PDB file of C-alpha atoms in Angstrom:
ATOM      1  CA  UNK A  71      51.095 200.228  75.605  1.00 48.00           C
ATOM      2  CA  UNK A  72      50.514 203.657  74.007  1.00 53.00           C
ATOM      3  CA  UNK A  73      54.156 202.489  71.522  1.00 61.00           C
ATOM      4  CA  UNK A  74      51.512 200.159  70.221  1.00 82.00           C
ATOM      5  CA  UNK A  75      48.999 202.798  69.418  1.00 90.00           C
ATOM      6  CA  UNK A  76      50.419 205.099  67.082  1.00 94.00           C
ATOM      7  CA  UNK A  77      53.033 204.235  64.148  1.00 95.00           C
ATOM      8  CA  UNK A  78      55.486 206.816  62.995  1.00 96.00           C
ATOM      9  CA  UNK A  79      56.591 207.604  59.251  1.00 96.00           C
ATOM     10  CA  UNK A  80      59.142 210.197  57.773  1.00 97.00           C
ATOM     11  CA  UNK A  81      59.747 211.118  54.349  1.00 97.00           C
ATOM     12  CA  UNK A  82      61.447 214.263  52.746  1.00 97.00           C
ATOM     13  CA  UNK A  83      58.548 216.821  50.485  1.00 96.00           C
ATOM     14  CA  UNK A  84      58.849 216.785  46.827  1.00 90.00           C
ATOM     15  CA  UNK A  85      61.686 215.104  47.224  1.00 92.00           C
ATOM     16  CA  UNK A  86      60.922 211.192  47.718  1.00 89.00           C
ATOM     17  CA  UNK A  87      64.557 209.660  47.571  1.00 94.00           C
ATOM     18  CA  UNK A  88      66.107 212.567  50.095  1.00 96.00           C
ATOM     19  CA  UNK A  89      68.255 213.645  47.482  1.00 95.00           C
ATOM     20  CA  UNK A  90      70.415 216.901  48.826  1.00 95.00           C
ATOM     21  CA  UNK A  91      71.173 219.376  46.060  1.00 93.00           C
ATOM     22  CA  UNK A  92      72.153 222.138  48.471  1.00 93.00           C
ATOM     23  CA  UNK A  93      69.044 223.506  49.793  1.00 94.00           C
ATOM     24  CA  UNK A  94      67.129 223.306  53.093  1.00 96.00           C
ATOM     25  CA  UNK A  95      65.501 219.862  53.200  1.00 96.00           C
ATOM     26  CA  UNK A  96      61.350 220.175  54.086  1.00 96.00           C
ATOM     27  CA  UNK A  97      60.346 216.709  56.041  1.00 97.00           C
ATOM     28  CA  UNK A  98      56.951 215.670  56.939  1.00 96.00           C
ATOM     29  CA  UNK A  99      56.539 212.756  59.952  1.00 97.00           C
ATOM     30  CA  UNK A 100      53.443 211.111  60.271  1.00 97.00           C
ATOM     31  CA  UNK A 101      51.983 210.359  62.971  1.00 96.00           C
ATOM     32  CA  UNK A 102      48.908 207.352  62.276  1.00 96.00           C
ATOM     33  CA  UNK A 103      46.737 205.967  64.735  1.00 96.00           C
ATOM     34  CA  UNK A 104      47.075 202.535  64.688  1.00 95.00           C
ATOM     35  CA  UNK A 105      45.079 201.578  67.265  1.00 91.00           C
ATOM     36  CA  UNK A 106      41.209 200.381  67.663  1.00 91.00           C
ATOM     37  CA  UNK A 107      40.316 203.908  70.032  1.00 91.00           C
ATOM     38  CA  UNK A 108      40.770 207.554  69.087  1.00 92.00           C
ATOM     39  CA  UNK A 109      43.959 209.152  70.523  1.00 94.00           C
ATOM     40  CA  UNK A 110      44.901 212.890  71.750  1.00 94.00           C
ATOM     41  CA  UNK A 111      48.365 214.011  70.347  1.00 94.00           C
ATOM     42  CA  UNK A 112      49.620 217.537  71.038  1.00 95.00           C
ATOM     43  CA  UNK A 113      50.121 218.226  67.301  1.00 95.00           C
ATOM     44  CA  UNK A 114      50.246 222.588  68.056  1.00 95.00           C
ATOM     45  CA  UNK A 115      52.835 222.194  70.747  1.00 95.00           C
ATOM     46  CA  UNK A 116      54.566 219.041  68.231  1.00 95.00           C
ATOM     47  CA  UNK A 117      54.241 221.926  65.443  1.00 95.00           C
ATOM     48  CA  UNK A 118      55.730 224.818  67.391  1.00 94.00           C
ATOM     49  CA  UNK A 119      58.542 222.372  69.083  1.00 94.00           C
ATOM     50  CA  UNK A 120      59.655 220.413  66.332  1.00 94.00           C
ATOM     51  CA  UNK A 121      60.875 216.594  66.506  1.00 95.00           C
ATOM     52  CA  UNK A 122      63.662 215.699  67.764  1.00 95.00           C
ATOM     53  CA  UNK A 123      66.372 215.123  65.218  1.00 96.00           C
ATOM     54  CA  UNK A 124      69.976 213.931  65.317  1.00 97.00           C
ATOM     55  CA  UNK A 125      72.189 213.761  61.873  1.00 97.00           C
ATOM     56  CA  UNK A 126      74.860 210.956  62.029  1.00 97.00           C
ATOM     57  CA  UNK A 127      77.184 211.050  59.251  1.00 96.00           C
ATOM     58  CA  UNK A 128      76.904 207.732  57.644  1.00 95.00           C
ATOM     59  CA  UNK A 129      81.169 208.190  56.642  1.00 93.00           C
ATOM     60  CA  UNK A 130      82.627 209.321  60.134  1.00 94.00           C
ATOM     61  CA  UNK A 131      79.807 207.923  62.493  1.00 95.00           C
ATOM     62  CA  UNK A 132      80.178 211.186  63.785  1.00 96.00           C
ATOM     63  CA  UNK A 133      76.357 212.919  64.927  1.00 96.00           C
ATOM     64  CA  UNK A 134      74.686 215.842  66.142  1.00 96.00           C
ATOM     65  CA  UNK A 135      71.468 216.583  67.863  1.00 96.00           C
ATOM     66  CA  UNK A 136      69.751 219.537  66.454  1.00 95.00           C
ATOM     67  CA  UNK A 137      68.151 222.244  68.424  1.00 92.00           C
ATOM     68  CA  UNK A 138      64.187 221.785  68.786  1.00 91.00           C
ATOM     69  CA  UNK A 139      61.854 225.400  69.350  1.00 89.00           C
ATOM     70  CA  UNK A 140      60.539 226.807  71.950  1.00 89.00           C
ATOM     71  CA  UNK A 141      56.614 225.512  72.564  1.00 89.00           C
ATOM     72  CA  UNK A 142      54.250 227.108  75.158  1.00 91.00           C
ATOM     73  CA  UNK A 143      53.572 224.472  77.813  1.00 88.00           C
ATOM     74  CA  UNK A 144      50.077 224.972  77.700  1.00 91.00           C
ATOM     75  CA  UNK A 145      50.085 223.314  74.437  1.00 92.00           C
ATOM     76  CA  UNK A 146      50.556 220.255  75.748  1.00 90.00           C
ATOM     77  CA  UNK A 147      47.557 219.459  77.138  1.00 89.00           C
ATOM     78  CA  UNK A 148      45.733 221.238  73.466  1.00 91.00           C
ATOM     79  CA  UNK A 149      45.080 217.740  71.871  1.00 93.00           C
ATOM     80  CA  UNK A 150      44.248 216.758  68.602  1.00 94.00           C
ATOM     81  CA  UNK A 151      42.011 213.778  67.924  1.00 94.00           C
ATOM     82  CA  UNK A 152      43.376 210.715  65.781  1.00 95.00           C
ATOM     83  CA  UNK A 153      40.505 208.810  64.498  1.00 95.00           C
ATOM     84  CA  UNK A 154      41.611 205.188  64.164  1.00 95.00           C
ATOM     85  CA  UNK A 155      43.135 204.181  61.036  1.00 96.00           C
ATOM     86  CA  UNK A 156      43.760 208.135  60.291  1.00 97.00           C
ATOM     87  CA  UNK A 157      46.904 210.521  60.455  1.00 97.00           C
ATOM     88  CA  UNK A 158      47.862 213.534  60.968  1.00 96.00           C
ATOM     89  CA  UNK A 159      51.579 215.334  59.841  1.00 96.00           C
ATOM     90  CA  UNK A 160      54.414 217.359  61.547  1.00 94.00           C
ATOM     91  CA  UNK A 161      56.476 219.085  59.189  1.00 94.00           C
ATOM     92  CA  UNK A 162      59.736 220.312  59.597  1.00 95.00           C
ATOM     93  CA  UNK A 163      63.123 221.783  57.883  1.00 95.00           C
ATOM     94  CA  UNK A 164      66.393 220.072  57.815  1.00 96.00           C
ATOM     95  CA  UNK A 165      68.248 223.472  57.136  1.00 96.00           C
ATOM     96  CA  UNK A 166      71.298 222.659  54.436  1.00 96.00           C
ATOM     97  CA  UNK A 167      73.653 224.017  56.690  1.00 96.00           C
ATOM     98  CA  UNK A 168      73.308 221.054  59.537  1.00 96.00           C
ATOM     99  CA  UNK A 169      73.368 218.603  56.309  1.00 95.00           C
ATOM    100  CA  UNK A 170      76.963 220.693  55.688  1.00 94.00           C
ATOM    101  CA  UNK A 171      77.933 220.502  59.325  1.00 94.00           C
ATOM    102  CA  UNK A 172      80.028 217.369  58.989  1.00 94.00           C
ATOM    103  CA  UNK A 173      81.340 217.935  55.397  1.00 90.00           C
ATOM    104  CA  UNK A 174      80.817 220.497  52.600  1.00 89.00           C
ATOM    105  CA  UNK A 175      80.242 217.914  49.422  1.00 91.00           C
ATOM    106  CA  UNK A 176      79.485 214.416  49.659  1.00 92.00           C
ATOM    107  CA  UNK A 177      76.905 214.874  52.224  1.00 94.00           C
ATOM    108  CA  UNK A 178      75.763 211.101  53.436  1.00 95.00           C
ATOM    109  CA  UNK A 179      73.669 211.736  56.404  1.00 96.00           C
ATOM    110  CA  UNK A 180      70.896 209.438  58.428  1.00 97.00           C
ATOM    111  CA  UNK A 181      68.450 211.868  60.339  1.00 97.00           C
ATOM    112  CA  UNK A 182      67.520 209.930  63.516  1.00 97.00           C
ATOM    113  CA  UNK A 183      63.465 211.732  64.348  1.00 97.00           C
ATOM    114  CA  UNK A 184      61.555 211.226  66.893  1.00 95.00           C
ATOM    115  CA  UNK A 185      58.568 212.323  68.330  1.00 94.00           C
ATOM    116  CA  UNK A 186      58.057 212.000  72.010  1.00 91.00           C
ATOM    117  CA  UNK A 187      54.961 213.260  73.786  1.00 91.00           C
ATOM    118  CA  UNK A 188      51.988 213.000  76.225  1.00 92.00           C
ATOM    119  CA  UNK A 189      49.189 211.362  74.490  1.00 93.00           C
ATOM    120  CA  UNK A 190      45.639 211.154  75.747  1.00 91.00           C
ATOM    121  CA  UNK A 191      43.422 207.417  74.490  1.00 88.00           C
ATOM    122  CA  UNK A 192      39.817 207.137  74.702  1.00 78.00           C
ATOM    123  CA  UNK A 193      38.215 206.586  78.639  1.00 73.00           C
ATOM    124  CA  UNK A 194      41.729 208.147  80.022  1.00 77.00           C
ATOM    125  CA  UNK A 195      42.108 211.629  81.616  1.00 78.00           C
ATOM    126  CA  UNK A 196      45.752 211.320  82.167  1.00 83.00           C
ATOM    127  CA  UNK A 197      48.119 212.201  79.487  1.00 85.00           C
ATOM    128  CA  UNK A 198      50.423 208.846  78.479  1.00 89.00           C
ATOM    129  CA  UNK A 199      53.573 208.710  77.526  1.00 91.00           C
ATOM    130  CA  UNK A 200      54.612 208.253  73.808  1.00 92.00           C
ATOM    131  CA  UNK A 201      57.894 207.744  72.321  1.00 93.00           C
ATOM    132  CA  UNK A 202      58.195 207.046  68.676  1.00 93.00           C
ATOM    133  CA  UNK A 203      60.656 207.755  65.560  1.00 94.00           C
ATOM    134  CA  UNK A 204      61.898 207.316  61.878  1.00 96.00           C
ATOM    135  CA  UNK A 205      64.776 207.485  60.337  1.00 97.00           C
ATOM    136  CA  UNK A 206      65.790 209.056  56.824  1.00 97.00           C
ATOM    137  CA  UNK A 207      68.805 208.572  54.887  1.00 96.00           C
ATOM    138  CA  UNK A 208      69.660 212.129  52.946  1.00 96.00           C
ATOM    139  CA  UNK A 209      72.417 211.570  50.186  1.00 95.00           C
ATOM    140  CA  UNK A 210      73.652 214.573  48.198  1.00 91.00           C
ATOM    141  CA  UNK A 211      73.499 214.730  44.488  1.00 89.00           C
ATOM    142  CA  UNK A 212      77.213 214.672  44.183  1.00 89.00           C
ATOM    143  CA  UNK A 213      77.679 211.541  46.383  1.00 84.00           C
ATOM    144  CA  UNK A 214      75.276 209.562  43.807  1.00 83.00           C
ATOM    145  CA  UNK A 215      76.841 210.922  40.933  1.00 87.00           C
ATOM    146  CA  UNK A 216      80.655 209.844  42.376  1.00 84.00           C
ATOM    147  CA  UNK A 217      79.290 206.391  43.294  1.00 84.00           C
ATOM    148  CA  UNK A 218      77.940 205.723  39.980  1.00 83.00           C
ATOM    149  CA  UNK A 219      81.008 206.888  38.158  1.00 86.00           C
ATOM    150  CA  UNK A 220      82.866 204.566  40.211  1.00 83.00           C
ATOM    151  CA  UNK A 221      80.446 201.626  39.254  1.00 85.00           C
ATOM    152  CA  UNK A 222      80.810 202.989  35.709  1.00 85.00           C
ATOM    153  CA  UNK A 223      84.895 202.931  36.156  1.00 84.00           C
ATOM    154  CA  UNK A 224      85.141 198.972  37.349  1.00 77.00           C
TER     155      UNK A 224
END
């Protein structure tokens, strides 16, 4: 029941097609309440954790799950309120070295997020557990430009 309560989203900042030119890669995941009742999420502890992220290399297959923060526990139970119908963001870096980790050009990399977490809904003290995620496909510049020289070549 609470999968049906909240809808995730990703998306890379300023950079709307996840184009990698070499640099650290700032993501935002949003986290909207979908739901008819308002909804306690832990964003602070969310914040201070991070999501967590695995990189699969689109080429090899070959992925990687990426190291989340260290949170204090308390923060768990620190909830913020979701108003139906409204969202709230998590942001996070993709640093360019984990987009290098399976090859040094060419990067072609999916980024598997989620965001699991004890969630409080309206009339419930106990916290319930959510499980949710996005995916984002990050190309590098040079990929693009070697796929549309090879359109440009047939």
């Amino acid at each position: 029941m609470p999968n049906e309560i909240l809808s995730i989203s990703a998306h890379c900042i300023d950079n709307p097609a996840c184009i990698f030119t070499g640099s650290d890669m700032r993501i935002e995941v949003v986290i909207k309440n979908i739901g008819n009742g308002e909804v306690g999420y832990p964003l602070q502890y969310m914040q201070a954790r991070g999501p967590n992220m695995r990189l699969i290399d689109n080429v090899s297959e070959q992925s990687q799950v990426l190291k989340t923060g260290l949170a204090n526990h308390a923060l768990k139970r620190a909830f913020t309120t979701i108003a139906p119908g409204q969202s709230i963001a998590l942001q996070s870096i993709i640093k360019h070295t984990e987009l290098r980790m399976f090859r040094t050009e060419f990067v072609d990399v999916t980024a598997d997020i989620g965001v699991s977490a004890g969630i409080q809904t309206a009339g419930s003290e106990e916290a319930l557990p959510f499980k949710g995620g996005a995916r984002l496909k990050i190309i590098g510049r040079d990929t693009l430009e070697r796929e549309a020289q090879r359109r440009q070549d047939r």
